[in-house]
Amino acid sequence: MRVPTLLAFILVGLIPSLPTPSIADDGTRPPILRPAHRGPMALHAPMTEIARAARRLVAVGDYGIVLLSDDDGKSWRQARDVPADSMLTSVVFTGPEQGWAVGHGGLILSTVNGGESWKPAYRASADTVLMSVAFDKAGRGLAVGAYGTALRTTNGGVDWQPVVPGRGEDADRHLNHVVVTPSGAFVVAAETGALFRSEDGGSSWSVITLPIKGSLWSVLVLADRSLLATAMGGRLFHSTDDGRSWTALASPTTQALGGAAQLEDGRVVVVGLAGTVLTSGPAGLEFSAATRPDRLAISSVLTVGANAVLLAGNSGITRMEVNRPQP
């Protein structure tokens, strides 16, 4: 059995210790729920992703920690009730109050008060690792993870059912990130250069294989409705047809690249291992590279204002000003 080299494991410097599965309502044992670690050190814990919930920011990370900010990331406080002490890898909001988080231990958590408190929405087996979650405008959602794990909801997260995006040798690919395209399709970035795409909310899937051996880590929807995918080895790919086909972009780095975000003026920021930060110009996808002084891994990035981003990674949450382009 191959070891799951998933981005969250790499970026926070952790190797998952997976419990032995046994039996429960879905044929496996659900994880024992323990509350998230609490205390002042939570503000410095490794963090994996940040999402917007109207004017609030919600960040998730290791030890079940959920942080909230009501001032665009200038200050943070810990959510009061999170029934998980394992790593949370992804968070998304479908409205100002309703949100979802996924992570290790097969948990899907939900909130109805903007992240203040959370409750279990679904419990898979304790050895399940979920990596990403996304919803479309019709209330259909998809949570994806290691070894081809994918869970689908068609009723706004009330019920979740397993689906299989891949077939044959593609069935157990690690599924690293899911995004909803402008047309409403689900696109999943996976290992060995695979992308899975569904136009019917996850009922049926097609596979696109890019010419790389490493994993694809994330997909970003750009303002012009095109898509940008990041990958191992500093690879970048661009799609102008809603994810059906992709072309390789020039990249100034060979470091693994993770999350990406777009500033108001069109510039794109991509982050990755060893403190890597790529920034494009406002008119195109030509990138320059910089390295953060601490050289710590960064898993995701969120824009705050015209020229600033928040970085989530091994050092927690860090604010970074993005230099304005020279006239």
Short mmCIF file of C-alpha atoms in Angstrom, two decimals:
data_model
loop_
_atom_site.label_atom_id
_atom_site.label_comp_id
_atom_site.label_asym_id
_atom_site.label_seq_id
_atom_site.Cartn_x
_atom_site.Cartn_y
_atom_site.Cartn_z
CA MET A 1 0.00 0.00 0.00
CA ARG A 2 1.43 3.34 -1.02
CA VAL A 3 1.78 6.17 1.52
CA PRO A 4 -0.64 9.09 0.92
CA THR A 5 1.62 12.06 0.23
CA LEU A 6 -1.21 14.56 0.49
CA LEU A 7 -0.57 18.27 0.60
CA ALA A 8 -1.85 18.83 4.13
CA PHE A 9 0.51 16.17 5.47
CA ILE A 10 3.49 17.70 3.67
CA LEU A 11 2.75 21.34 4.37
CA VAL A 12 2.34 21.07 8.11
CA GLY A 13 5.14 18.55 8.48
CA LEU A 14 2.92 15.79 9.85
CA ILE A 15 2.56 12.13 8.95
CA PRO A 16 -0.96 10.87 9.72
CA SER A 17 -1.30 8.09 12.24
CA LEU A 18 -4.32 6.19 11.04
CA PRO A 19 -6.29 4.05 13.54
CA THR A 20 -7.32 0.50 12.72
CA PRO A 21 -10.83 0.50 11.27
CA SER A 22 -13.68 -1.68 12.61
CA ILE A 23 -17.46 -1.87 12.24
CA ALA A 24 -20.32 0.67 12.62
CA ASP A 25 -23.49 1.86 10.81
CA ASP A 26 -21.81 2.32 7.46
CA GLY A 27 -19.66 -0.81 7.84
CA THR A 28 -16.84 0.94 9.67
CA ARG A 29 -16.21 2.40 13.09
CA PRO A 30 -16.90 6.13 13.34
CA PRO A 31 -14.23 8.21 15.05
CA ILE A 32 -14.50 8.93 18.75
CA LEU A 33 -15.32 12.62 19.03
CA ARG A 34 -13.10 14.64 21.31
CA PRO A 35 -13.19 18.44 21.60
CA ALA A 36 -10.61 20.58 19.85
CA HIS A 37 -7.51 21.63 21.75
CA ARG A 38 -8.04 25.00 23.40
CA GLY A 39 -5.73 27.68 24.76
CA PRO A 40 -3.47 30.55 23.67
CA MET A 41 -1.27 28.23 21.60
CA ALA A 42 -4.21 27.71 19.24
CA LEU A 43 -3.39 31.05 17.64
CA HIS A 44 0.00 29.64 16.56
CA ALA A 45 -1.06 26.14 15.51
CA PRO A 46 -0.49 24.89 11.94
CA MET A 47 -3.43 26.04 9.81
CA THR A 48 -4.58 24.62 6.50
CA GLU A 49 -7.29 26.84 4.98
CA ILE A 50 -9.17 30.13 5.42
CA ALA A 51 -12.68 30.89 4.11
CA ARG A 52 -14.97 33.90 4.05
CA ALA A 53 -18.34 33.88 5.81
CA ALA A 54 -19.68 37.29 4.74
CA ARG A 55 -17.47 39.77 6.67
CA ARG A 56 -16.03 37.07 8.94
CA LEU A 57 -12.97 34.95 8.21
CA VAL A 58 -12.88 31.34 9.40
CA ALA A 59 -9.64 29.32 9.47
CA VAL A 60 -9.17 25.61 10.20
CA GLY A 61 -6.10 23.61 11.11
CA ASP A 62 -4.48 20.97 13.27
CA TYR A 63 -5.89 19.66 16.57
CA GLY A 64 -9.43 20.57 15.44
CA ILE A 65 -8.66 24.26 15.84
CA VAL A 66 -11.04 26.76 14.23
CA LEU A 67 -10.13 30.46 14.38
CA LEU A 68 -12.45 33.41 13.71
CA SER A 69 -11.65 36.97 12.67
CA ASP A 70 -14.08 39.86 12.33
CA ASP A 71 -11.48 42.45 11.28
CA ASP A 72 -10.06 40.94 8.07
CA GLY A 73 -7.44 38.89 9.84
CA LYS A 74 -5.94 41.53 12.11
CA SER A 75 -6.98 39.58 15.22
CA TRP A 76 -8.23 36.04 15.79
CA ARG A 77 -10.12 34.12 18.46
CA GLN A 78 -10.90 30.44 18.83
CA ALA A 79 -14.32 28.99 18.06
CA ARG A 80 -15.99 27.88 21.26
CA ASP A 81 -17.30 24.40 20.35
CA VAL A 82 -15.58 22.09 17.84
CA PRO A 83 -16.13 18.32 18.36
CA ALA A 84 -12.83 17.22 16.78
CA ASP A 85 -9.21 17.17 17.93
CA SER A 86 -7.72 15.91 14.66
CA MET A 87 -6.53 17.95 11.70
CA LEU A 88 -9.16 19.90 9.78
CA THR A 89 -8.04 20.36 6.18
CA SER A 90 -10.72 22.40 4.41
CA VAL A 91 -13.55 24.84 5.13
CA VAL A 92 -16.24 26.39 2.95
CA PHE A 93 -19.27 28.60 3.54
CA THR A 94 -22.48 28.54 1.50
CA GLY A 95 -23.83 31.66 3.23
CA PRO A 96 -23.00 34.05 6.09
CA GLU A 97 -23.91 31.46 8.74
CA GLN A 98 -23.84 28.01 7.10
CA GLY A 99 -20.44 26.38 6.70
CA TRP A 100 -18.71 23.02 6.41
CA ALA A 101 -15.31 21.68 7.43
CA VAL A 102 -13.64 18.33 6.73
CA GLY A 103 -10.49 16.60 7.86
CA HIS A 104 -8.86 13.53 9.35
CA GLY A 105 -11.00 10.92 11.06
CA GLY A 106 -13.67 10.95 8.34
CA LEU A 107 -15.51 13.90 9.85
CA ILE A 108 -17.68 16.44 8.09
CA LEU A 109 -18.58 19.25 10.49
CA SER A 110 -21.26 21.89 9.98
CA THR A 111 -21.96 25.30 11.51
CA VAL A 112 -25.09 27.44 11.35
CA ASN A 113 -23.72 30.45 13.25
CA GLY A 114 -20.77 31.60 11.18
CA GLY A 115 -18.27 29.20 12.73
CA GLU A 116 -18.90 29.98 16.41
CA SER A 117 -19.84 26.36 17.07
CA TRP A 118 -19.81 23.14 15.05
CA LYS A 119 -21.50 19.76 15.07
CA PRO A 120 -20.90 16.50 13.19
CA ALA A 121 -22.81 16.28 9.90
CA TYR A 122 -21.31 12.95 8.81
CA ARG A 123 -18.91 10.42 10.30
CA ALA A 124 -17.04 8.00 8.06
CA SER A 125 -14.50 5.46 9.32
CA ALA A 126 -11.79 6.64 11.69
CA ASP A 127 -9.09 5.92 9.09
CA THR A 128 -10.70 8.14 6.44
CA VAL A 129 -8.83 11.32 5.50
CA LEU A 130 -10.88 14.05 3.83
CA MET A 131 -8.95 16.83 2.10
CA SER A 132 -11.40 19.27 0.53
CA VAL A 133 -15.08 20.22 0.35
CA ALA A 134 -17.11 22.39 -2.03
CA PHE A 135 -20.77 23.21 -2.76
CA ASP A 136 -22.55 24.43 -5.88
CA LYS A 137 -25.43 26.93 -5.95
CA ALA A 138 -27.99 24.11 -6.05
CA GLY A 139 -26.97 22.77 -2.64
CA ARG A 140 -25.03 19.85 -4.04
CA GLY A 141 -21.74 19.24 -2.26
CA LEU A 142 -18.68 17.05 -2.60
CA ALA A 143 -16.05 16.11 -0.01
CA VAL A 144 -12.94 14.32 -1.29
CA GLY A 145 -9.88 12.70 0.22
CA ALA A 146 -7.32 9.90 0.31
CA TYR A 147 -7.54 6.66 -1.70
CA GLY A 148 -10.37 7.87 -3.92
CA THR A 149 -12.71 8.77 -1.07
CA ALA A 150 -15.57 11.01 -2.22
CA LEU A 151 -18.83 11.83 -0.43
CA ARG A 152 -21.72 13.54 -2.17
CA THR A 153 -24.76 15.43 -0.91
CA THR A 154 -27.71 16.54 -3.03
CA ASN A 155 -29.72 18.19 -0.25
CA GLY A 156 -27.45 20.84 1.20
CA GLY A 157 -25.46 18.53 3.45
CA VAL A 158 -28.35 16.78 5.22
CA ASP A 159 -27.28 13.39 3.84
CA TRP A 160 -23.93 12.23 2.41
CA GLN A 161 -23.35 9.18 0.20
CA PRO A 162 -20.13 7.68 -1.22
CA VAL A 163 -19.40 8.20 -4.92
CA VAL A 164 -16.49 6.97 -7.06
CA PRO A 165 -15.08 9.58 -9.46
CA GLY A 166 -12.44 7.21 -10.88
CA ARG A 167 -12.71 3.81 -12.52
CA GLY A 168 -10.20 0.97 -12.77
CA GLU A 169 -6.69 2.12 -11.87
CA ASP A 170 -8.05 5.64 -11.25
CA ALA A 171 -10.46 4.51 -8.52
CA ASP A 172 -8.04 4.86 -5.59
CA ARG A 173 -6.26 8.06 -6.62
CA HIS A 174 -5.79 10.51 -3.75
CA LEU A 175 -8.30 13.33 -4.33
CA ASN A 176 -6.64 16.51 -3.06
CA HIS A 177 -8.94 19.42 -3.87
CA VAL A 178 -12.41 20.08 -5.29
CA VAL A 179 -13.76 23.27 -6.83
CA VAL A 180 -16.99 24.31 -8.55
CA THR A 181 -16.43 25.93 -11.95
CA PRO A 182 -18.41 28.89 -13.36
CA SER A 183 -20.66 26.45 -15.25
CA GLY A 184 -21.42 24.53 -12.06
CA ALA A 185 -19.19 21.54 -12.80
CA PHE A 186 -17.19 19.87 -10.02
CA VAL A 187 -13.47 19.55 -10.81
CA VAL A 188 -11.24 17.44 -8.54
CA ALA A 189 -7.43 17.73 -8.53
CA ALA A 190 -5.85 14.34 -7.87
CA GLU A 191 -2.55 12.52 -7.81
CA THR A 192 -0.57 11.29 -10.86
CA GLY A 193 -1.71 14.26 -12.93
CA ALA A 194 -5.39 13.30 -12.88
CA LEU A 195 -8.35 15.67 -12.85
CA PHE A 196 -11.90 14.40 -12.44
CA ARG A 197 -14.82 16.44 -13.79
CA SER A 198 -18.58 16.09 -13.27
CA GLU A 199 -21.31 18.16 -14.93
CA ASP A 200 -24.21 16.58 -13.00
CA GLY A 201 -23.33 17.19 -9.37
CA GLY A 202 -21.17 14.09 -9.00
CA SER A 203 -23.41 11.42 -10.55
CA SER A 204 -21.07 10.77 -13.47
CA TRP A 205 -17.44 11.66 -14.09
CA SER A 206 -14.85 12.10 -16.81
CA VAL A 207 -11.09 11.99 -16.24
CA ILE A 208 -8.48 14.33 -17.72
CA THR A 209 -4.86 13.20 -17.37
CA LEU A 210 -2.15 15.84 -17.53
CA PRO A 211 1.43 14.96 -18.60
CA ILE A 212 2.95 14.87 -15.12
CA LYS A 213 3.74 12.07 -12.69
CA GLY A 214 3.16 14.09 -9.52
CA SER A 215 0.02 15.26 -7.77
CA LEU A 216 -2.19 18.19 -8.64
CA TRP A 217 -2.90 20.09 -5.42
CA SER A 218 -5.49 22.78 -6.09
CA VAL A 219 -7.66 24.50 -8.69
CA LEU A 220 -8.54 28.21 -8.61
CA VAL A 221 -11.39 29.85 -10.54
CA LEU A 222 -10.08 33.14 -11.95
CA ALA A 223 -12.04 36.34 -12.55
CA ASP A 224 -12.18 35.69 -16.31
CA ARG A 225 -13.85 32.29 -15.60
CA SER A 226 -10.72 30.33 -16.54
CA LEU A 227 -9.07 27.85 -14.16
CA LEU A 228 -5.56 27.61 -12.72
CA ALA A 229 -4.23 24.30 -11.35
CA THR A 230 -1.15 23.90 -9.13
CA ALA A 231 1.00 20.80 -8.79
CA MET A 232 4.17 19.12 -7.57
CA GLY A 233 7.46 20.31 -8.99
CA GLY A 234 6.25 23.88 -9.35
CA ARG A 235 3.96 22.93 -12.23
CA LEU A 236 1.08 25.22 -13.25
CA PHE A 237 -1.74 24.52 -15.71
CA HIS A 238 -4.44 26.74 -17.22
CA SER A 239 -7.87 25.90 -18.64
CA THR A 240 -10.11 28.22 -20.67
CA ASP A 241 -12.90 25.70 -21.32
CA ASP A 242 -14.23 25.01 -17.83
CA GLY A 243 -11.66 22.34 -17.06
CA ARG A 244 -12.10 20.12 -20.12
CA SER A 245 -8.56 20.73 -21.40
CA TRP A 246 -5.40 22.26 -19.95
CA THR A 247 -2.15 23.88 -21.07
CA ALA A 248 1.09 24.10 -19.10
CA LEU A 249 2.32 27.50 -17.92
CA ALA A 250 5.90 28.59 -17.34
CA SER A 251 6.87 28.45 -13.66
CA PRO A 252 9.84 30.04 -11.87
CA THR A 253 10.07 27.32 -9.19
CA THR A 254 10.34 23.57 -8.72
CA GLN A 255 8.82 23.63 -5.23
CA ALA A 256 5.45 21.94 -4.75
CA LEU A 257 2.67 24.50 -5.14
CA GLY A 258 -0.57 24.48 -3.16
CA GLY A 259 -3.24 27.14 -2.77
CA ALA A 260 -3.80 30.19 -4.97
CA ALA A 261 -5.84 33.40 -4.84
CA GLN A 262 -6.51 36.38 -7.10
CA LEU A 263 -6.24 40.02 -6.07
CA GLU A 264 -8.72 42.70 -7.12
CA ASP A 265 -6.48 43.97 -9.93
CA GLY A 266 -6.11 40.50 -11.47
CA ARG A 267 -2.76 39.50 -9.99
CA VAL A 268 -2.56 35.88 -8.86
CA VAL A 269 -0.69 34.68 -5.76
CA VAL A 270 0.33 31.01 -5.50
CA VAL A 271 1.91 29.48 -2.38
CA GLY A 272 3.78 26.29 -1.61
CA LEU A 273 6.57 24.49 0.18
CA ALA A 274 9.65 26.14 1.71
CA GLY A 275 7.93 29.52 1.98
CA THR A 276 7.44 29.77 -1.78
CA VAL A 277 5.22 32.61 -3.03
CA LEU A 278 4.58 33.20 -6.75
CA THR A 279 2.99 36.43 -7.98
CA SER A 280 1.75 37.19 -11.49
CA GLY A 281 1.31 40.54 -13.17
CA PRO A 282 -2.22 41.98 -13.53
CA ALA A 283 -2.42 41.30 -17.27
CA GLY A 284 -1.45 37.63 -17.49
CA LEU A 285 -0.20 34.44 -15.88
CA GLU A 286 3.53 35.11 -16.00
CA PHE A 287 4.88 34.52 -12.50
CA SER A 288 7.84 35.67 -10.45
CA ALA A 289 8.99 33.82 -7.33
CA ALA A 290 9.91 34.89 -3.82
CA THR A 291 10.74 32.96 -0.65
CA ARG A 292 9.45 33.86 2.80
CA PRO A 293 12.29 34.40 5.33
CA ASP A 294 11.10 31.58 7.60
CA ARG A 295 10.96 29.12 4.65
CA LEU A 296 8.01 27.38 6.30
CA ALA A 297 5.44 25.57 4.18
CA ILE A 298 2.30 27.47 3.18
CA SER A 299 -0.83 25.50 2.34
CA SER A 300 -3.35 28.16 1.25
CA VAL A 301 -3.84 31.87 0.65
CA LEU A 302 -6.77 34.30 0.89
CA THR A 303 -6.92 37.89 -0.34
CA VAL A 304 -7.73 40.69 2.13
CA GLY A 305 -8.03 44.07 0.48
CA ALA A 306 -6.39 45.27 -2.71
CA ASN A 307 -2.76 44.43 -1.91
CA ALA A 308 -2.65 41.95 0.96
CA VAL A 309 -3.13 38.24 1.52
CA LEU A 310 -3.39 35.90 4.49
CA LEU A 311 -1.17 32.83 4.40
CA ALA A 312 -2.18 29.62 6.20
CA GLY A 313 0.48 27.06 6.91
CA ASN A 314 3.05 25.66 9.27
CA SER A 315 3.47 28.99 11.10
CA GLY A 316 -0.27 29.54 11.58
CA ILE A 317 -1.82 32.56 9.86
CA THR A 318 0.40 35.34 8.53
CA ARG A 319 -0.52 38.57 6.77
CA MET A 320 1.60 39.52 3.75
CA GLU A 321 1.55 42.70 1.70
CA VAL A 322 1.80 42.10 -2.03
CA ASN A 323 3.95 44.67 -3.78
CA ARG A 324 2.12 46.83 -6.27
CA PRO A 325 3.23 46.30 -9.86
CA GLN A 326 5.65 48.88 -11.22
CA PRO A 327 4.11 51.33 -13.74
#
